[in-house]
Amino acid sequence: MRNLLLILIIIILVVACNTSEKTRVENLPSMSGKSGDMILIMDSVQWNGNIGEELRSMFRAEVPGLPREEPLFNLIYVHPRKGYTLLTQIRNLVFVFTLDQQTAGSKILKESFSEETLERIRTDSSFFLVTTKNEYSRGQEVMYLLSDTQENLLKKLKNNSRTIVNFFNEVEKKRLLENLNKVTTTKELTDALRKENGVEIKIPFGFKLADKQEDFIWLRLMDARVDKNIFISWKPYESEYQLLPDSLIAFRNDIARKYLFDDPINPESYVVTETSVPFKPLKATQVNFNGKFAMELRWLWKTNNNTMGGPFISYGLVDEEQQRLYYIEGFCYSPGKDQRETIRELEAILWTFKSGVTTASK
């Protein structure tokens, strides 16, 4: 009986805590800023020193596979001071702090940590990277980068730069995926692709079927600002060598020459992979694509008559059950405009792709 009573008390406490946290989050303002925006709050001496230089090189590094140079994030530095609360409502927020810095900015930051946290920074060298959600606004992600000394923090930043950047890249992708699940999709087209081709992809409103062949599907959204494109192609899977970057690019070029045209009535205006732009190499990465091994490619495309061009992101992956190699790609055309967020959006759409689905799938 006592055990049962103890269990009931624990359940009540857990439910009460969850309800309280849910209420707290619901009462927060919505996060502000655009995709890719990031506020970094740290002492000005450190911002102007080696730590700041390392953080700038991480978050303002060039996005691979774009025709023009664009940074990974729109990084804005903020000096810690009283009354900067509104700035903390931005979607991505990073605090940087070391115990050995005794300037005014560091002292303000220090006041926000409990004694227990400060003691852990002093004694636990593994306590370096902490993330929280919904701290100052709904939907927000906050990261704390902490250490006892500036020297140790700098070492940890250098050793963990990829982890830190990938965290926020995944956060932005997850937000886009969540939005895709909320918006109205072209249900009739989605159902047709599932029924006729056994594939599923979350299609935002506005995309239309541009072309459909026995081994190819092209979805397109054109407006005054940007021309967004998604295409899916497939062929029999014969060897793991088909997933090598060179093999996937060759497959891409074959498909593009057959089906992707600048002018549909002019078959000589087909799309090719742009390989001649200096300092813009192919970026190939092995990824876990929803449980499947995949090769991610980021590079450039153009028409063979040089009238159009832009960036693309793609994935090559295998459906083992069907013994089929799929190549899925998102590319855009928006000359003179920033394209980082368009490619990020196309990436999120591609990540909703599933093969081997049936009409009963949802």
XYZ file of C-alpha atoms in Angstrom:
362
model
C 0.000 0.000 0.000
C 2.829 2.390 0.880
C 4.545 1.622 -2.435
C 1.328 2.337 -4.299
C 0.924 5.637 -2.462
C 4.521 6.595 -3.266
C 3.985 5.827 -6.965
C 0.815 7.942 -7.025
C 2.648 10.870 -5.406
C 5.471 10.639 -7.963
C 2.974 10.540 -10.841
C 1.157 13.600 -9.473
C 4.420 15.510 -9.092
C 5.566 14.618 -12.638
C 2.220 15.650 -14.145
C 2.247 18.887 -12.144
C 5.798 19.715 -13.302
C 4.960 18.935 -16.952
C 1.791 21.048 -16.754
C 3.715 23.907 -15.179
C 6.422 23.766 -17.868
C 3.812 23.607 -20.628
C 2.070 26.661 -19.187
C 5.386 28.519 -18.915
C 6.225 27.837 -22.580
C 2.725 28.792 -23.763
C 3.064 32.156 -22.011
C 6.370 32.947 -23.695
C 6.468 35.236 -26.757
C 7.085 33.552 -30.102
C 10.694 33.442 -31.248
C 11.754 36.266 -33.545
C 14.065 36.472 -36.528
C 14.412 34.681 -39.855
C 15.870 31.271 -40.564
C 19.631 31.452 -40.065
C 19.552 34.419 -37.662
C 21.734 34.027 -34.577
C 22.551 36.257 -31.590
C 25.867 35.684 -29.805
C 26.211 37.182 -26.318
C 29.692 37.355 -24.787
C 32.214 39.770 -23.310
C 33.581 42.301 -25.811
C 37.220 41.548 -24.945
C 36.685 37.896 -25.819
C 34.679 38.801 -28.930
C 37.614 40.851 -30.198
C 40.135 38.174 -29.219
C 40.920 34.599 -30.264
C 37.635 33.170 -29.005
C 35.597 35.648 -31.034
C 37.719 34.977 -34.096
C 37.111 31.224 -33.760
C 33.351 31.700 -33.354
C 33.183 33.981 -36.391
C 35.079 31.448 -38.491
C 32.577 28.761 -37.412
C 29.260 30.540 -37.794
C 30.205 32.802 -40.715
C 31.914 30.094 -42.741
C 30.884 29.977 -46.384
C 27.920 27.747 -47.236
C 29.159 25.055 -49.638
C 27.578 24.647 -53.053
C 26.295 28.196 -53.616
C 27.346 30.358 -56.572
C 27.883 33.421 -54.385
C 29.566 33.579 -50.990
C 27.002 33.402 -48.178
C 27.624 32.717 -44.464
C 26.193 29.717 -42.634
C 24.369 32.053 -40.217
C 23.510 35.725 -39.893
C 25.632 36.193 -36.773
C 24.987 39.294 -34.648
C 27.215 40.060 -31.689
C 25.625 41.550 -28.549
C 27.525 42.798 -25.501
C 25.908 41.581 -22.261
C 24.257 44.480 -20.499
C 21.192 45.213 -18.473
C 18.032 45.568 -20.529
C 18.868 43.458 -23.587
C 15.930 41.103 -22.983
C 14.241 41.721 -26.346
C 17.332 40.522 -28.172
C 17.172 37.203 -26.333
C 13.924 36.331 -28.119
C 15.799 35.554 -31.364
C 15.404 31.976 -32.666
C 19.065 30.949 -32.146
C 20.897 32.278 -29.112
C 24.473 31.532 -27.990
C 26.035 32.554 -24.669
C 29.823 32.335 -24.254
C 31.454 32.566 -20.811
C 34.722 31.766 -19.015
C 35.455 32.118 -15.331
C 38.826 33.815 -15.739
C 37.477 36.892 -17.532
C 36.819 39.696 -15.035
C 35.510 42.475 -17.280
C 32.107 44.123 -16.882
C 30.447 41.971 -19.556
C 31.658 38.724 -17.994
C 30.491 39.825 -14.546
C 26.977 40.430 -15.917
C 26.954 36.960 -17.471
C 28.266 35.407 -14.266
C 25.282 36.776 -12.350
C 22.944 34.642 -14.507
C 24.525 31.349 -13.345
C 23.848 29.577 -10.066
C 26.672 28.743 -7.669
C 26.209 25.071 -8.518
C 26.715 25.799 -12.212
C 29.778 27.956 -11.569
C 31.285 25.218 -9.416
C 30.709 22.665 -12.141
C 32.441 24.912 -14.681
C 35.414 25.094 -12.288
C 35.674 21.349 -11.625
C 34.174 19.463 -14.594
C 36.208 19.828 -17.795
C 33.546 17.950 -19.791
C 30.925 20.560 -18.859
C 31.418 22.718 -21.915
C 28.366 22.678 -24.182
C 24.811 22.984 -22.849
C 21.633 23.448 -24.906
C 18.105 24.337 -23.805
C 14.801 24.954 -25.569
C 12.153 27.635 -25.112
C 14.194 29.584 -22.596
C 13.205 33.133 -23.536
C 10.746 32.490 -26.387
C 8.725 29.634 -27.900
C 10.587 27.579 -30.485
C 13.950 29.013 -29.474
C 17.189 27.059 -29.138
C 19.832 28.329 -26.693
C 23.429 27.126 -26.485
C 25.899 27.839 -23.699
C 29.633 27.497 -24.389
C 31.424 27.431 -21.043
C 34.874 26.829 -19.556
C 37.114 27.750 -16.661
C 39.685 29.569 -18.810
C 39.788 31.227 -22.202
C 42.584 28.917 -23.281
C 40.547 25.802 -22.498
C 37.432 27.207 -24.158
C 39.357 27.967 -27.338
C 40.642 24.380 -27.486
C 37.139 23.014 -27.018
C 35.733 25.274 -29.731
C 38.359 24.106 -32.202
C 37.771 20.437 -31.339
C 33.966 20.683 -31.464
C 33.297 23.238 -34.207
C 31.537 20.758 -36.481
C 29.284 19.540 -33.660
C 28.315 23.097 -32.745
C 27.516 24.179 -36.308
C 25.694 20.943 -37.140
C 23.494 21.403 -34.077
C 22.063 24.664 -35.401
C 21.860 23.394 -38.983
C 19.758 20.471 -37.726
C 17.642 22.832 -35.630
C 16.786 24.948 -38.671
C 16.022 21.854 -40.745
C 13.756 20.500 -38.021
C 11.854 23.799 -37.877
C 11.302 23.684 -41.626
C 10.128 20.066 -41.422
C 7.669 21.017 -38.682
C 6.332 23.831 -40.855
C 5.959 21.434 -43.782
C 3.724 19.268 -41.625
C 1.531 22.271 -40.802
C 1.039 23.823 -44.229
C -1.462 22.733 -46.832
C 0.022 20.311 -49.335
C -1.089 19.356 -52.795
C -2.963 16.271 -51.583
C -4.107 15.093 -55.015
C -0.548 15.154 -56.343
C 0.836 13.518 -53.196
C -1.710 10.705 -53.447
C -0.940 10.192 -57.145
C 2.802 9.857 -56.504
C 2.150 7.340 -53.743
C -0.298 5.305 -55.822
C 1.486 5.357 -59.171
C 5.153 5.455 -58.139
C 5.281 4.149 -54.576
C 7.049 7.287 -53.349
C 6.054 9.910 -50.856
C 7.287 13.470 -50.423
C 5.786 16.392 -48.554
C 4.969 18.954 -51.221
C 4.355 22.550 -50.074
C 1.434 24.414 -51.559
C 2.312 26.016 -54.885
C 4.440 23.200 -56.314
C 3.029 21.665 -59.476
C 3.882 18.608 -61.516
C 6.121 19.859 -64.330
C 6.877 16.469 -65.899
C 6.443 12.780 -65.205
C 8.169 9.912 -66.996
C 8.580 6.208 -66.284
C 11.787 6.922 -64.309
C 11.437 10.607 -63.441
C 9.201 13.085 -61.586
C 9.689 16.870 -61.698
C 7.931 19.235 -59.255
C 8.227 22.973 -59.715
C 7.210 26.262 -58.080
C 7.795 29.474 -59.999
C 7.185 32.970 -58.674
C 8.614 36.440 -59.219
C 11.468 35.879 -56.760
C 12.660 32.306 -57.255
C 12.178 29.195 -59.363
C 12.216 26.156 -57.008
C 12.529 22.627 -58.322
C 12.427 19.102 -56.933
C 13.019 16.022 -59.042
C 13.096 12.302 -58.303
C 14.646 9.690 -60.556
C 15.448 6.009 -60.202
C 17.052 3.036 -61.867
C 17.970 -0.563 -60.929
C 20.504 -0.877 -58.138
C 23.462 -2.958 -59.243
C 26.451 -1.987 -57.132
C 27.482 0.173 -54.178
C 29.727 2.028 -56.616
C 26.584 3.718 -57.927
C 26.552 5.749 -54.719
C 29.981 7.258 -55.335
C 29.842 11.014 -56.092
C 31.150 10.639 -59.668
C 28.564 7.951 -60.425
C 25.722 10.043 -59.016
C 26.819 13.104 -61.007
C 26.923 10.961 -64.177
C 23.402 9.703 -63.370
C 22.285 13.279 -62.768
C 23.680 14.452 -66.087
C 21.945 11.625 -67.967
C 18.601 12.445 -66.369
C 18.989 16.215 -66.814
C 19.872 15.885 -70.485
C 16.762 13.783 -71.099
C 14.185 15.684 -69.052
C 15.309 19.095 -67.728
C 15.156 21.918 -70.272
C 15.475 25.698 -70.182
C 12.914 25.780 -72.971
C 10.700 22.667 -73.316
C 10.333 23.147 -77.067
C 14.112 23.330 -77.477
C 15.687 19.999 -76.431
C 19.142 21.490 -76.973
C 18.703 23.734 -73.914
C 19.183 21.025 -71.303
C 20.596 21.225 -67.774
C 24.155 20.124 -66.977
C 26.315 20.088 -63.840
C 28.504 23.191 -63.598
C 32.057 21.999 -62.967
C 34.148 24.923 -64.174
C 33.569 27.622 -61.534
C 36.855 28.272 -59.679
C 36.898 27.600 -55.928
C 33.403 26.038 -56.004
C 34.116 22.296 -55.670
C 31.638 19.477 -55.234
C 30.741 18.941 -51.573
C 29.988 15.235 -51.023
C 28.999 13.904 -47.585
C 27.873 10.500 -46.363
C 24.703 10.897 -44.278
C 22.109 8.831 -42.464
C 18.983 9.642 -44.455
C 16.059 8.607 -42.243
C 17.749 5.307 -41.464
C 19.241 4.723 -44.902
C 22.824 5.302 -46.019
C 22.896 8.166 -48.500
C 25.373 10.366 -50.310
C 24.614 14.076 -50.107
C 25.866 16.304 -52.929
C 26.002 20.114 -52.998
C 27.140 21.833 -56.167
C 26.132 24.028 -59.088
C 24.071 23.554 -62.238
C 23.626 25.493 -65.467
C 22.011 25.105 -68.860
C 24.364 23.965 -71.598
C 23.784 27.251 -73.449
C 24.715 29.240 -70.287
C 21.391 31.068 -70.046
C 20.554 29.891 -66.519
C 22.293 28.459 -63.471
C 22.285 28.091 -59.697
C 22.887 25.714 -56.782
C 21.531 22.244 -56.063
C 21.429 19.766 -53.191
C 20.801 16.073 -53.777
C 20.815 12.615 -52.237
C 21.560 9.215 -53.689
C 20.078 6.326 -51.719
C 19.041 2.714 -52.205
C 15.725 0.980 -51.590
C 16.996 -2.513 -50.764
C 13.592 -4.154 -51.028
C 12.975 -2.847 -54.535
C 16.680 -3.027 -55.473
C 16.315 0.489 -56.805
C 18.705 3.438 -56.714
C 16.953 6.756 -56.108
C 18.405 10.144 -56.907
C 16.453 13.085 -55.441
C 17.412 16.712 -55.956
C 16.360 20.246 -55.146
C 17.673 23.109 -57.275
C 16.752 26.743 -57.700
C 17.133 29.687 -60.035
C 17.151 33.158 -58.474
C 19.923 35.252 -60.039
C 21.254 38.104 -57.939
C 19.513 36.905 -54.766
C 20.714 35.079 -51.659
C 20.012 31.372 -51.993
C 21.071 29.857 -48.667
C 17.573 29.681 -47.232
C 16.029 28.450 -50.482
C 18.451 25.528 -50.527
C 17.767 24.938 -46.828
C 14.037 24.768 -47.617
C 14.590 22.369 -50.534
C 16.772 20.228 -48.281
C 13.938 19.942 -45.755
C 11.488 18.915 -48.502
C 13.888 16.230 -49.729
C 14.150 14.824 -46.205
C 10.412 13.993 -46.290
C 11.053 11.548 -49.157
C 10.102 7.886 -48.680
C 10.166 5.040 -51.174
C 8.326 1.733 -51.255
C 5.146 3.235 -49.779
C 1.611 2.082 -50.526
C -1.705 3.845 -50.858
C -2.350 2.981 -47.221
C 0.723 4.915 -46.065
C 0.290 8.245 -44.324
